[in-house]
Coordinates of C-alpha atoms in Angstrom, one line a residue:
X46 CA 6.4 -9.4 -17.7
X47 CA 5.9 -6.7 -20.2
X48 CA 8.9 -4.8 -21.2
X49 CA 8.9 -1.2 -21.4
X50 CA 11.5 1.4 -22.8
X51 CA 12.7 3.9 -20.2
X52 CA 14.0 6.6 -22.7
X53 CA 10.5 7.9 -23.7
X54 CA 8.2 10.2 -21.7
X55 CA 4.4 9.6 -21.5
X56 CA 2.2 12.5 -22.4
X57 CA -1.2 12.5 -21.1
X58 CA -4.0 15.1 -21.2
X59 CA -3.9 15.9 -17.6
X60 CA -4.4 19.5 -16.5
X61 CA -1.6 19.8 -14.0
X62 CA 1.2 22.2 -13.6
X63 CA 4.8 20.8 -13.7
X64 CA 6.6 20.0 -10.4
X65 CA 8.4 23.0 -9.6
X66 CA 12.0 23.5 -8.2
X67 CA 11.7 23.4 -4.5
X68 CA 8.4 21.6 -4.3
X69 CA 7.5 18.4 -2.8
X70 CA 5.0 15.9 -4.1
X71 CA 3.7 13.3 -1.8
X72 CA 2.4 10.5 -3.8
X73 CA 1.1 7.0 -3.4
X74 CA 2.8 4.2 -5.4
X75 CA -0.2 1.7 -4.9
X76 CA 0.1 -1.7 -3.2
X77 CA 2.9 -3.2 -5.3
X78 CA 1.8 -4.0 -8.8
X79 CA 3.3 -1.3 -10.9
X80 CA 0.3 -1.3 -13.3
X81 CA -1.8 0.0 -10.3
X82 CA 0.3 3.2 -10.4
X83 CA -1.8 6.3 -11.2
X84 CA -1.1 8.4 -14.3
X85 CA -0.5 11.4 -12.1
X86 CA 2.1 9.7 -10.0
X87 CA 3.8 8.4 -13.3
X88 CA 4.2 12.0 -14.7
X89 CA 5.8 13.1 -11.3
X90 CA 8.2 10.2 -11.5
X91 CA 9.3 11.5 -15.0
X92 CA 9.8 14.9 -13.6
X93 CA 11.4 14.5 -10.1
X94 CA 15.1 15.2 -9.4
X95 CA 15.0 13.3 -6.2
X96 CA 12.9 10.3 -4.9
X97 CA 12.4 9.7 -1.2
X98 CA 10.8 6.2 -1.1
X99 CA 9.6 3.7 1.4
X100 CA 10.2 0.0 1.7
X101 CA 6.9 -1.1 0.0
X102 CA 7.6 0.8 -3.3
X103 CA 8.3 -1.8 -5.9
X104 CA 11.5 -1.8 -8.1
X105 CA 9.3 -1.7 -11.1
X106 CA 7.8 1.5 -9.9
X107 CA 11.2 3.0 -9.2
X108 CA 12.5 2.0 -12.6
X109 CA 10.0 4.3 -14.2
X110 CA 11.9 7.3 -12.8
X111 CA 14.2 9.4 -14.7
X112 CA 17.5 7.5 -14.7
X113 CA 19.5 10.5 -13.2
X114 CA 17.0 11.2 -10.3
X115 CA 18.7 10.7 -6.9
X116 CA 17.2 8.0 -4.8
X117 CA 16.9 8.2 -1.0
X118 CA 15.6 5.1 0.8
X119 CA 13.8 5.8 4.0
X120 CA 12.0 2.6 4.6
X121 CA 10.4 1.6 7.9
X122 CA 9.7 -1.8 9.3
X123 CA 8.9 -2.6 12.8
X124 CA 11.7 -1.6 15.1
X125 CA 13.9 -1.2 12.1
X126 CA 14.0 2.3 10.4
X127 CA 16.4 3.5 7.8
X128 CA 15.7 7.0 8.9
X129 CA 13.3 8.2 11.7
X130 CA 10.3 10.0 10.8
X131 CA 11.9 13.2 12.1
X132 CA 15.0 12.6 9.9
X133 CA 12.9 12.0 6.8
X134 CA 10.9 15.2 7.4
X135 CA 14.2 17.1 7.6
X136 CA 15.4 15.5 4.5
X137 CA 12.4 16.6 2.4
X138 CA 12.9 20.2 3.6
X139 CA 16.6 20.1 2.9
X140 CA 16.2 18.7 -0.6
X141 CA 13.4 21.2 -1.3
X142 CA 15.7 24.0 0.0
X143 CA 18.3 23.1 -2.5
X144 CA 15.9 23.7 -5.2
X145 CA 15.2 20.0 -6.0
X146 CA 12.0 18.7 -7.4
X147 CA 11.2 16.2 -4.8
X148 CA 8.9 13.1 -5.0
X149 CA 8.1 11.5 -1.7
X150 CA 6.8 8.1 -2.9
X151 CA 4.9 5.9 -0.5
X152 CA 3.4 2.4 -0.8
X153 CA -0.4 2.5 -0.9
X154 CA -2.0 5.9 -0.3
X155 CA 0.0 8.5 1.6
X156 CA -3.0 9.6 3.6
X157 CA -4.1 6.1 4.9
X158 CA -1.5 4.9 7.5
X159 CA 1.3 6.6 5.3
X160 CA 2.3 9.3 7.6
X161 CA 1.6 11.7 4.8
X162 CA -0.4 14.0 6.8
X163 CA 2.5 14.4 9.3
X164 CA 4.9 15.1 6.5
X165 CA 2.6 17.6 5.0
X166 CA 2.3 19.5 8.4
X167 CA 6.1 19.7 8.6
X168 CA 6.5 21.0 5.1
X169 CA 3.9 23.8 5.8
X170 CA 5.8 24.7 9.1
X171 CA 9.0 25.2 7.1
X172 CA 7.4 27.1 4.1
X173 CA 7.6 24.3 1.5
X174 CA 5.2 24.1 -1.3
X175 CA 3.7 20.6 -1.7
X176 CA 1.1 18.6 -3.5
X177 CA -0.6 15.3 -2.6
X178 CA -1.3 12.5 -5.2
X179 CA -3.5 9.4 -3.8
X180 CA -2.8 5.9 -4.5
X181 CA -4.6 2.8 -4.6
X182 CA -4.4 1.8 -0.8
X183 CA -3.4 -1.8 0.2
X184 CA -6.9 -2.8 1.5
X185 CA -8.4 -2.4 -2.0
X186 CA -5.7 -3.7 -3.9
X187 CA -4.9 -6.7 -1.9
X188 CA -8.6 -7.7 -1.4
X189 CA -9.3 -7.5 -5.2
X190 CA -6.3 -9.4 -6.1
X191 CA -7.2 -12.1 -3.4
X192 CA -10.6 -12.5 -5.0
X193 CA -13.2 -10.8 -2.7
X194 CA -14.6 -7.3 -2.3
X195 CA -14.7 -5.2 0.8
X196 CA -18.2 -4.4 0.7
X197 CA -21.3 -6.3 -0.8
X198 CA -24.9 -5.7 -0.3
X199 CA -25.5 -9.3 1.0
X200 CA -22.5 -9.3 3.5
X201 CA -21.0 -5.9 4.5
X202 CA -22.5 -2.6 4.1
X203 CA -19.5 -0.9 5.8
X204 CA -15.7 -1.2 6.0
X205 CA -13.3 0.2 8.5
X206 CA -9.5 0.5 8.0
X207 CA -7.6 0.1 11.3
X208 CA -4.0 0.4 12.2
X209 CA -2.7 -2.7 13.9
X210 CA 0.3 -1.0 15.3
X211 CA 0.5 2.1 17.3
X212 CA 3.0 4.9 17.4
X213 CA 5.8 4.1 19.9
X214 CA 4.5 0.6 20.1
X215 CA 1.9 1.7 22.5
X216 CA -0.9 -0.7 23.4
X217 CA -3.6 -1.1 20.7
X218 CA -6.8 0.9 22.0
X219 CA -9.7 0.6 19.5
X220 CA -13.3 0.8 19.8
X221 CA -13.6 -3.0 19.6
X222 CA -17.4 -3.0 20.1
X223 CA -17.8 -0.9 17.0
X224 CA -15.7 -3.3 14.9
X225 CA -17.2 -6.6 16.3
X226 CA -20.7 -6.0 14.6
X227 CA -22.4 -7.9 11.8
X228 CA -22.5 -7.0 8.0
X229 CA -19.2 -5.1 8.4
X230 CA -15.5 -5.6 7.1
X231 CA -12.6 -4.6 9.2
X232 CA -9.1 -4.4 7.6
X233 CA -6.2 -4.3 9.9
X234 CA -3.0 -2.9 8.6
X235 CA 0.3 -4.0 10.2
X236 CA -1.6 -6.3 12.7
X237 CA 0.4 -9.5 12.7
X238 CA 2.2 -8.6 15.9
X239 CA -1.3 -7.9 17.6
X240 CA -3.1 -11.0 16.1
X241 CA -3.8 -12.4 19.4
X242 CA -5.1 -9.2 20.9
X243 CA -7.3 -8.7 17.8
X244 CA -8.7 -12.2 18.1
X245 CA -9.4 -12.0 21.9
X246 CA -10.9 -8.5 21.8
X247 CA -13.2 -9.2 18.8
X248 CA -14.5 -12.4 20.4
X249 CA -14.8 -10.7 23.9
X250 CA -17.0 -8.0 22.1
X251 CA -19.2 -10.6 20.6
X252 CA -17.7 -11.7 17.4
X253 CA -18.2 -15.4 16.7
X254 CA -15.0 -17.5 16.5
X255 CA -16.3 -18.9 13.2
X256 CA -16.1 -15.4 11.5
X257 CA -14.0 -15.7 8.3
X258 CA -10.7 -14.0 8.2
X259 CA -8.4 -13.3 5.2
X260 CA -4.6 -13.1 5.5
X261 CA -3.0 -11.5 2.5
X262 CA 0.8 -11.4 2.3
X263 CA 2.7 -9.0 -0.1
X264 CA -0.5 -8.4 -2.1
X265 CA -0.8 -7.7 -5.8
X266 CA 2.9 -8.8 -6.2
X267 CA 4.2 -11.9 -7.7
X268 CA 5.0 -13.2 -4.2
X269 CA 1.3 -12.7 -3.0
X270 CA -0.3 -15.4 -1.1
X271 CA -3.5 -15.5 0.8
X272 CA -5.1 -17.9 3.1
X273 CA -8.7 -18.1 4.6
X274 CA -8.9 -18.7 8.2
X275 CA -11.5 -17.9 11.0
X276 CA -11.2 -15.6 13.9
X277 CA -10.8 -18.6 16.4
X278 CA -7.7 -20.0 14.7
X279 CA -6.2 -16.7 13.3
X280 CA -3.1 -17.0 15.5
X281 CA -2.4 -20.6 14.8
X282 CA -2.7 -20.0 11.0
X283 CA -0.4 -17.1 11.1
X284 CA 2.2 -19.2 13.1
X285 CA 1.7 -22.4 11.0
X286 CA 1.9 -20.6 7.6
X287 CA 4.6 -18.4 8.8
X288 CA 3.1 -15.1 7.7
X289 CA 5.5 -12.2 7.5
X290 CA 4.9 -8.4 6.9
X291 CA 3.5 -6.9 4.9
X292 CA 0.4 -8.8 5.6
X293 CA -3.5 -7.5 5.9
X294 CA -5.8 -9.1 8.1
X295 CA -9.3 -8.9 6.9
X296 CA -12.3 -9.7 9.1
X297 CA -15.8 -10.3 7.9
X298 CA -18.2 -12.6 6.1
X299 CA -17.5 -10.9 2.8
X300 CA -14.1 -12.7 2.6
X301 CA -15.9 -16.0 2.0
X302 CA -16.5 -14.8 -1.6
X303 CA -12.9 -15.5 -2.4
X304 CA -13.8 -19.2 -2.6
X305 CA -16.1 -18.4 -5.4
X306 CA -14.6 -15.3 -7.1
X307 CA -11.0 -16.0 -7.0
X308 CA -11.0 -19.2 -9.1
X309 CA -13.2 -17.5 -11.8
X310 CA -11.1 -14.4 -12.1
X311 CA -8.9 -14.1 -15.2
X312 CA -5.2 -14.4 -14.4
X313 CA -3.5 -11.0 -14.7
X314 CA 0.1 -12.1 -15.0
X315 CA 1.5 -13.3 -18.5
X316 CA 2.9 -16.6 -18.9
X317 CA 6.9 -16.8 -18.1
X318 CA 7.7 -18.0 -21.6
X319 CA 5.4 -15.2 -23.4
X320 CA 7.3 -13.0 -25.6
X321 CA 8.2 -9.5 -24.3
X322 CA 6.2 -6.9 -25.9
X323 CA 7.0 -3.3 -26.8
X324 CA 4.6 -0.4 -27.9
X325 CA 5.4 -1.3 -31.6
X326 CA 4.2 -5.1 -31.2
X327 CA 0.9 -4.3 -29.3
X328 CA -1.5 -1.6 -30.7
X329 CA -2.2 0.9 -28.0
X330 CA 0.5 0.0 -25.6
X331 CA 2.3 3.0 -24.0
X332 CA 6.0 2.7 -23.7
X333 CA 7.6 4.3 -20.5

């Protein structure tokens, strides 16, 4: 792992007004690897007085914030919420009302199954200024790190992101016929609990049981693991391999490319015995 200094501020040539007292920034932290954080999100981390963050924001990303910034954990897992969404909304308004510079930090992208739109609406209702900074969404990051693209001219000319879990634990009602088409990739977020439904409905609408499926757990992190399965044995593989959230389910012929691309990819992680580096030892490295 690369060592960074935390007492230095990074300066980039970005044309952006500073985060103002009483303003909320809703920002994506990416899928887990701190190297996938955007420069704009990093600048906000260095300015914020308060961090309101989700379960999937990595400790490495949080470590880039100002040491004196107050931290509020509002993580959500299935049927287990540190705060309800309504309580989180109220917290953002309260902190901004106190004149704090607030960073609402979400795993992935805040506008892709991140409830960022709901929070933005609430801030508008209460007269709170806000900005939104996109992040690399889990579908893009996890598929790349697992060794396959989401689109490819020979295999998939379109891709759909689907939530596998509905608000209030309602039944998952999707346009299954539109998803069970050839030359298409479907990414299910939060779909483990509905894996049997996903398998059944896609097959019922004409998708062959042999269609390849990738399962990617904790993608882009050191704990990432991914397995290639088929639609027909999806549920059995999940149970046998004991997959746990967060896991993406990616359905489509394009995932077969993982067998070719993943072994040939350059390894991103450093060797455990590599010496720690700093800005002084590596030209061009930026200390945080």
